[in-house]
mmCIF file of C-alpha atoms in Angstrom:
data_model
loop_
_atom_site.group_PDB
_atom_site.id
_atom_site.type_symbol
_atom_site.label_atom_id
_atom_site.label_comp_id
_atom_site.label_asym_id
_atom_site.label_seq_id
_atom_site.Cartn_x
_atom_site.Cartn_y
_atom_site.Cartn_z
ATOM 1 C CA UNK K 1 -24.813 17.799 35.132
ATOM 2 C CA UNK K 2 -23.200 14.787 33.612
ATOM 3 C CA UNK K 3 -21.793 12.150 35.898
ATOM 4 C CA UNK K 4 -20.133 8.800 35.493
ATOM 5 C CA UNK K 5 -20.125 6.072 38.113
ATOM 6 C CA UNK K 6 -17.892 3.056 38.187
ATOM 7 C CA UNK K 7 -19.334 1.079 41.108
ATOM 8 C CA UNK K 8 -16.371 -1.248 41.515
ATOM 9 C CA UNK K 9 -13.181 0.295 42.846
ATOM 10 C CA UNK K 10 -11.204 -2.946 42.652
ATOM 11 C CA UNK K 11 -11.905 -6.240 40.912
ATOM 12 C CA UNK K 12 -9.849 -9.421 41.007
ATOM 13 C CA UNK K 13 -10.280 -12.176 38.425
ATOM 14 C CA UNK K 14 -8.316 -15.263 37.540
ATOM 15 C CA UNK K 15 -6.352 -15.436 34.325
ATOM 16 C CA UNK K 16 -8.528 -16.934 31.610
ATOM 17 C CA UNK K 17 -11.771 -15.918 33.318
ATOM 18 C CA UNK K 18 -14.282 -13.538 31.799
ATOM 19 C CA UNK K 19 -14.449 -9.917 32.840
ATOM 20 C CA UNK K 20 -17.131 -7.281 33.090
ATOM 21 C CA UNK K 21 -16.455 -3.770 34.364
ATOM 22 C CA UNK K 22 -19.449 -1.617 35.071
ATOM 23 C CA UNK K 23 -20.052 1.975 34.046
ATOM 24 C CA UNK K 24 -23.214 3.984 34.608
ATOM 25 C CA UNK K 25 -23.757 7.516 33.428
ATOM 26 C CA UNK K 26 -26.214 10.258 34.053
ATOM 27 C CA UNK K 27 -27.016 12.329 31.021
ATOM 28 C CA UNK K 28 -30.165 13.408 29.234
ATOM 29 C CA UNK K 29 -29.339 13.081 25.555
ATOM 30 C CA UNK K 30 -27.369 10.483 23.665
ATOM 31 C CA UNK K 31 -23.937 10.393 25.227
ATOM 32 C CA UNK K 32 -20.578 9.758 23.682
ATOM 33 C CA UNK K 33 -18.954 7.001 25.742
ATOM 34 C CA UNK K 34 -15.372 5.898 26.153
ATOM 35 C CA UNK K 35 -13.267 3.335 27.963
ATOM 36 C CA UNK K 36 -9.614 4.062 28.700
ATOM 37 C CA UNK K 37 -6.967 1.771 30.175
ATOM 38 C CA UNK K 38 -4.009 2.837 32.278
ATOM 39 C CA UNK K 39 -1.232 0.311 32.730
ATOM 40 C CA UNK K 40 0.997 0.806 35.793
ATOM 41 C CA UNK K 41 3.198 3.852 35.414
ATOM 42 C CA UNK K 42 1.686 4.784 32.068
ATOM 43 C CA UNK K 43 -0.727 7.300 30.647
ATOM 44 C CA UNK K 44 -4.273 6.482 29.589
ATOM 45 C CA UNK K 45 -4.907 4.705 26.306
ATOM 46 C CA UNK K 46 -8.235 4.653 24.483
ATOM 47 C CA UNK K 47 -9.745 1.144 24.385
ATOM 48 C CA UNK K 48 -12.974 1.886 22.568
ATOM 49 C CA UNK K 49 -15.678 4.480 22.063
ATOM 50 C CA UNK K 50 -19.373 4.659 21.261
ATOM 51 C CA UNK K 51 -20.946 7.462 19.258
ATOM 52 C CA UNK K 52 -24.050 5.982 17.689
ATOM 53 C CA UNK K 53 -25.254 2.994 15.739
ATOM 54 C CA UNK K 54 -24.502 -0.557 16.804
ATOM 55 C CA UNK K 55 -24.695 -0.697 20.574
ATOM 56 C CA UNK K 56 -21.982 -3.362 20.804
ATOM 57 C CA UNK K 57 -18.598 -1.769 20.232
ATOM 58 C CA UNK K 58 -15.356 -3.620 19.614
ATOM 59 C CA UNK K 59 -12.087 -2.197 20.840
ATOM 60 C CA UNK K 60 -8.418 -3.009 21.031
ATOM 61 C CA UNK K 61 -6.886 -5.868 23.010
ATOM 62 C CA UNK K 62 -10.006 -8.030 22.646
ATOM 63 C CA UNK K 63 -12.295 -5.760 24.665
ATOM 64 C CA UNK K 64 -15.883 -4.901 23.837
ATOM 65 C CA UNK K 65 -18.550 -2.739 25.444
ATOM 66 C CA UNK K 66 -22.294 -2.580 25.163
ATOM 67 C CA UNK K 67 -24.359 0.582 25.337
ATOM 68 C CA UNK K 68 -27.700 0.039 27.046
ATOM 69 C CA UNK K 69 -29.753 3.197 27.004
ATOM 70 C CA UNK K 70 -32.498 1.768 29.216
ATOM 71 C CA UNK K 71 -29.969 1.053 31.950
ATOM 72 C CA UNK K 72 -27.746 4.098 31.321
ATOM 73 C CA UNK K 73 -24.826 1.722 31.205
ATOM 74 C CA UNK K 74 -21.740 1.096 29.094
ATOM 75 C CA UNK K 75 -20.125 -2.004 30.554
ATOM 76 C CA UNK K 76 -16.752 -3.259 29.375
ATOM 77 C CA UNK K 77 -16.259 -6.959 28.754
ATOM 78 C CA UNK K 78 -13.586 -9.426 27.787
ATOM 79 C CA UNK K 79 -14.210 -13.160 27.405
ATOM 80 C CA UNK K 80 -10.824 -14.308 28.712
ATOM 81 C CA UNK K 81 -8.402 -12.048 30.566
ATOM 82 C CA UNK K 82 -4.640 -12.194 30.356
ATOM 83 C CA UNK K 83 -2.146 -11.206 33.051
ATOM 84 C CA UNK K 84 -1.245 -8.178 30.923
ATOM 85 C CA UNK K 85 -4.780 -6.831 31.371
ATOM 86 C CA UNK K 86 -3.980 -5.884 34.961
ATOM 87 C CA UNK K 87 -4.461 -2.117 34.930
ATOM 88 C CA UNK K 88 -6.825 0.656 35.896
ATOM 89 C CA UNK K 89 -9.834 1.217 33.669
ATOM 90 C CA UNK K 90 -11.675 4.499 33.285
ATOM 91 C CA UNK K 91 -15.073 5.139 31.767
ATOM 92 C CA UNK K 92 -15.747 8.621 30.359
ATOM 93 C CA UNK K 93 -18.709 10.435 28.831
ATOM 94 C CA UNK K 94 -19.060 13.416 26.525
ATOM 95 C CA UNK K 95 -21.881 15.307 24.932
ATOM 96 C CA UNK K 96 -22.479 17.316 21.791
ATOM 97 C CA UNK K 97 -20.645 20.618 22.001
ATOM 98 C CA UNK K 98 -18.841 19.793 25.234
ATOM 99 C CA UNK K 99 -15.383 21.134 25.874
ATOM 100 C CA UNK K 100 -14.321 18.272 28.123
ATOM 101 C CA UNK K 101 -15.082 14.689 29.005
ATOM 102 C CA UNK K 102 -16.319 13.538 32.403
ATOM 103 C CA UNK K 103 -14.397 10.603 33.849
ATOM 104 C CA UNK K 104 -15.414 7.937 36.330
ATOM 105 C CA UNK K 105 -13.265 7.197 39.366
ATOM 106 C CA UNK K 106 -11.688 4.168 37.782
ATOM 107 C CA UNK K 107 -11.680 0.424 38.471
ATOM 108 C CA UNK K 108 -8.444 -1.321 39.308
ATOM 109 C CA UNK K 109 -8.197 -4.804 37.836
ATOM 110 C CA UNK K 110 -5.974 -7.442 39.408
ATOM 111 C CA UNK K 111 -5.354 -10.759 37.676
ATOM 112 C CA UNK K 112 -4.680 -13.891 39.710
ATOM 113 C CA UNK K 113 -2.394 -16.440 38.020
ATOM 114 C CA UNK R 1 4.369 10.244 15.804
ATOM 115 C CA UNK R 2 5.171 11.755 19.181
ATOM 116 C CA UNK R 3 1.565 12.491 20.191
ATOM 117 C CA UNK R 4 1.537 14.205 23.585
ATOM 118 C CA UNK R 5 4.890 14.700 25.274
ATOM 119 C CA UNK R 6 5.269 15.738 28.892
ATOM 120 C CA UNK R 7 8.451 17.025 30.465
ATOM 121 C CA UNK R 8 9.874 16.329 32.930
ATOM 122 C CA UNK R 9 8.846 12.771 33.767
ATOM 123 C CA UNK R 10 9.898 12.996 37.405
ATOM 124 C CA UNK R 11 10.663 15.882 39.722
ATOM 125 C CA UNK R 12 11.246 16.433 43.407
ATOM 126 C CA UNK R 13 10.605 19.928 44.747
ATOM 127 C CA UNK R 14 11.042 21.512 48.116
ATOM 128 C CA UNK R 15 8.075 23.276 49.668
ATOM 129 C CA UNK R 16 7.855 26.808 48.357
ATOM 130 C CA UNK R 17 9.820 26.184 45.157
ATOM 131 C CA UNK R 18 8.303 26.892 41.787
ATOM 132 C CA UNK R 19 8.324 24.871 38.605
ATOM 133 C CA UNK R 20 6.698 24.563 35.205
ATOM 134 C CA UNK R 21 5.471 21.372 33.588
ATOM 135 C CA UNK R 22 5.468 21.378 29.818
ATOM 136 C CA UNK R 23 2.983 19.584 27.583
ATOM 137 C CA UNK R 24 3.568 19.520 23.835
ATOM 138 C CA UNK R 25 1.368 17.933 21.161
ATOM 139 C CA UNK R 26 2.058 17.525 17.463
ATOM 140 C CA UNK R 27 -1.444 16.582 16.314
ATOM 141 C CA UNK R 28 -2.759 20.104 15.722
ATOM 142 C CA UNK R 29 -5.291 19.556 18.501
ATOM 143 C CA UNK R 30 -7.309 22.550 19.584
ATOM 144 C CA UNK R 31 -8.119 21.519 23.157
ATOM 145 C CA UNK R 32 -5.615 20.711 25.888
ATOM 146 C CA UNK R 33 -6.023 19.659 29.523
ATOM 147 C CA UNK R 34 -4.097 19.218 32.734
ATOM 148 C CA UNK R 35 -5.221 16.547 35.210
ATOM 149 C CA UNK R 36 -3.837 15.313 38.473
ATOM 150 C CA UNK R 37 -4.203 11.714 39.615
ATOM 151 C CA UNK R 38 -4.073 10.746 43.264
ATOM 152 C CA UNK R 39 -4.757 7.328 44.798
ATOM 153 C CA UNK R 40 -8.484 6.730 45.179
ATOM 154 C CA UNK R 41 -9.381 10.111 43.637
ATOM 155 C CA UNK R 42 -9.453 9.274 39.934
ATOM 156 C CA UNK R 43 -8.564 12.041 37.496
ATOM 157 C CA UNK R 44 -9.244 15.605 38.551
ATOM 158 C CA UNK R 45 -9.172 18.421 36.028
ATOM 159 C CA UNK R 46 -6.924 21.319 36.994
ATOM 160 C CA UNK R 47 -7.136 23.686 34.005
ATOM 161 C CA UNK R 48 -7.893 23.385 30.352
ATOM 162 C CA UNK R 49 -7.638 25.357 27.146
ATOM 163 C CA UNK R 50 -9.924 25.389 24.107
ATOM 164 C CA UNK R 51 -7.501 27.233 21.885
ATOM 165 C CA UNK R 52 -4.328 29.263 21.669
ATOM 166 C CA UNK R 53 -4.436 32.133 24.125
ATOM 167 C CA UNK R 54 -7.374 30.746 26.126
ATOM 168 C CA UNK R 55 -7.475 28.997 29.486
ATOM 169 C CA UNK R 56 -10.211 27.953 31.888
ATOM 170 C CA UNK R 57 -10.410 26.546 35.409
ATOM 171 C CA UNK R 58 -11.254 22.946 36.118
ATOM 172 C CA UNK R 59 -12.240 21.259 39.382
ATOM 173 C CA UNK R 60 -9.026 21.864 41.351
ATOM 174 C CA UNK R 61 -7.320 25.007 39.982
ATOM 175 C CA UNK R 62 -6.024 26.501 43.235
ATOM 176 C CA UNK R 63 -2.253 26.714 43.478
ATOM 177 C CA UNK R 64 -1.745 26.267 39.727
ATOM 178 C CA UNK R 65 -1.490 28.569 36.745
ATOM 179 C CA UNK R 66 -1.437 27.755 33.059
ATOM 180 C CA UNK R 67 -0.568 29.354 29.775
ATOM 181 C CA UNK R 68 -1.248 28.476 26.131
ATOM 182 C CA UNK R 69 0.860 30.915 24.132
ATOM 183 C CA UNK R 70 1.302 28.470 21.265
ATOM 184 C CA UNK R 71 -1.285 26.010 20.030
ATOM 185 C CA UNK R 72 1.004 23.041 20.471
ATOM 186 C CA UNK R 73 2.111 23.815 24.044
ATOM 187 C CA UNK R 74 0.254 23.962 27.353
ATOM 188 C CA UNK R 75 2.263 24.886 30.431
ATOM 189 C CA UNK R 76 1.285 24.163 34.027
ATOM 190 C CA UNK R 77 2.961 26.264 36.703
ATOM 191 C CA UNK R 78 3.282 25.836 40.422
ATOM 192 C CA UNK R 79 4.297 29.153 41.924
ATOM 193 C CA UNK R 80 4.903 27.933 45.475
ATOM 194 C CA UNK R 81 4.788 24.168 45.734
ATOM 195 C CA UNK R 82 3.067 22.503 48.685
ATOM 196 C CA UNK R 83 3.170 18.850 49.821
ATOM 197 C CA UNK R 84 -0.525 18.576 48.854
ATOM 198 C CA UNK R 85 0.566 19.014 45.244
ATOM 199 C CA UNK R 86 2.479 15.746 45.323
ATOM 200 C CA UNK R 87 0.754 13.840 42.551
ATOM 201 C CA UNK R 88 1.002 12.423 39.067
ATOM 202 C CA UNK R 89 0.111 15.022 36.468
ATOM 203 C CA UNK R 90 -1.294 14.118 33.077
ATOM 204 C CA UNK R 91 -1.709 16.281 30.048
ATOM 205 C CA UNK R 92 -4.253 15.423 27.373
ATOM 206 C CA UNK R 93 -5.330 16.926 24.079
ATOM 207 C CA UNK R 94 -8.230 16.581 21.655
ATOM 208 C CA UNK R 95 -9.673 17.993 18.457
ATOM 209 C CA UNK R 96 -12.210 20.774 18.842
ATOM 210 C CA UNK R 97 -14.753 18.019 19.372
ATOM 211 C CA UNK R 98 -13.934 16.063 22.527
ATOM 212 C CA UNK R 99 -16.168 13.294 21.355
ATOM 213 C CA UNK R 100 -13.307 11.937 19.310
ATOM 214 C CA UNK R 101 -11.617 11.281 22.651
ATOM 215 C CA UNK R 102 -8.446 12.449 24.299
ATOM 216 C CA UNK R 103 -4.816 11.599 23.687
ATOM 217 C CA UNK R 104 -2.879 11.462 26.940
ATOM 218 C CA UNK R 105 0.754 12.030 27.759
ATOM 219 C CA UNK R 106 2.687 9.546 29.874
ATOM 220 C CA UNK R 107 2.599 11.694 32.999
ATOM 221 C CA UNK R 108 4.869 13.632 35.335
ATOM 222 C CA UNK R 109 5.406 12.287 38.832
ATOM 223 C CA UNK R 110 5.939 15.238 41.171
ATOM 224 C CA UNK R 111 6.962 14.945 44.794
ATOM 225 C CA UNK R 112 6.975 17.987 47.065
ATOM 226 C CA UNK R 113 8.952 17.541 50.270
#
């Protein structure tokens, strides 16, 4: 069965620092991978997605993610975080023909001024 | 573009009362989902539907019922609310290929006292 692991429950970074959020998945074939962001009191918004092709994917709000098949990872990065990036981030995985995505447990990001 | 609309946004129920949460989407999406989100538990799938007139159980279906009489609407019912159902409920929808990703509603915060 598919699974998604986000090893970090909570991460704190300083404003202006770089960010990397980890996501590992367990799946046999080529997965479809997503990152969602949930600002406080809001629903989830799609940041970026990977289907195939270039393993470095650009998303909204200056985020990017890199698919590494050898490591079964899809880590989210941002070179310089802003206070408005404080939110919860969810990684999700799908597969061909699936009826639903599988979500990780989420990583809460706190930004120090 | 309304996207996915959830009503109500907030509700307080007494134990044993019933209520229905409404999810409406205007994107002609085939698939619809109900999740609950609790602190430290991530998103847990309650029920989902892959088309008008169909429903299926997710991870935590007990105590909930759903109906999809019209393609654009997905209703979540609580027949006899319990304090354990205090949560934030999210509806999501997707095309008949989840690998395009989900569109989420803004959530319903339900408190059962």
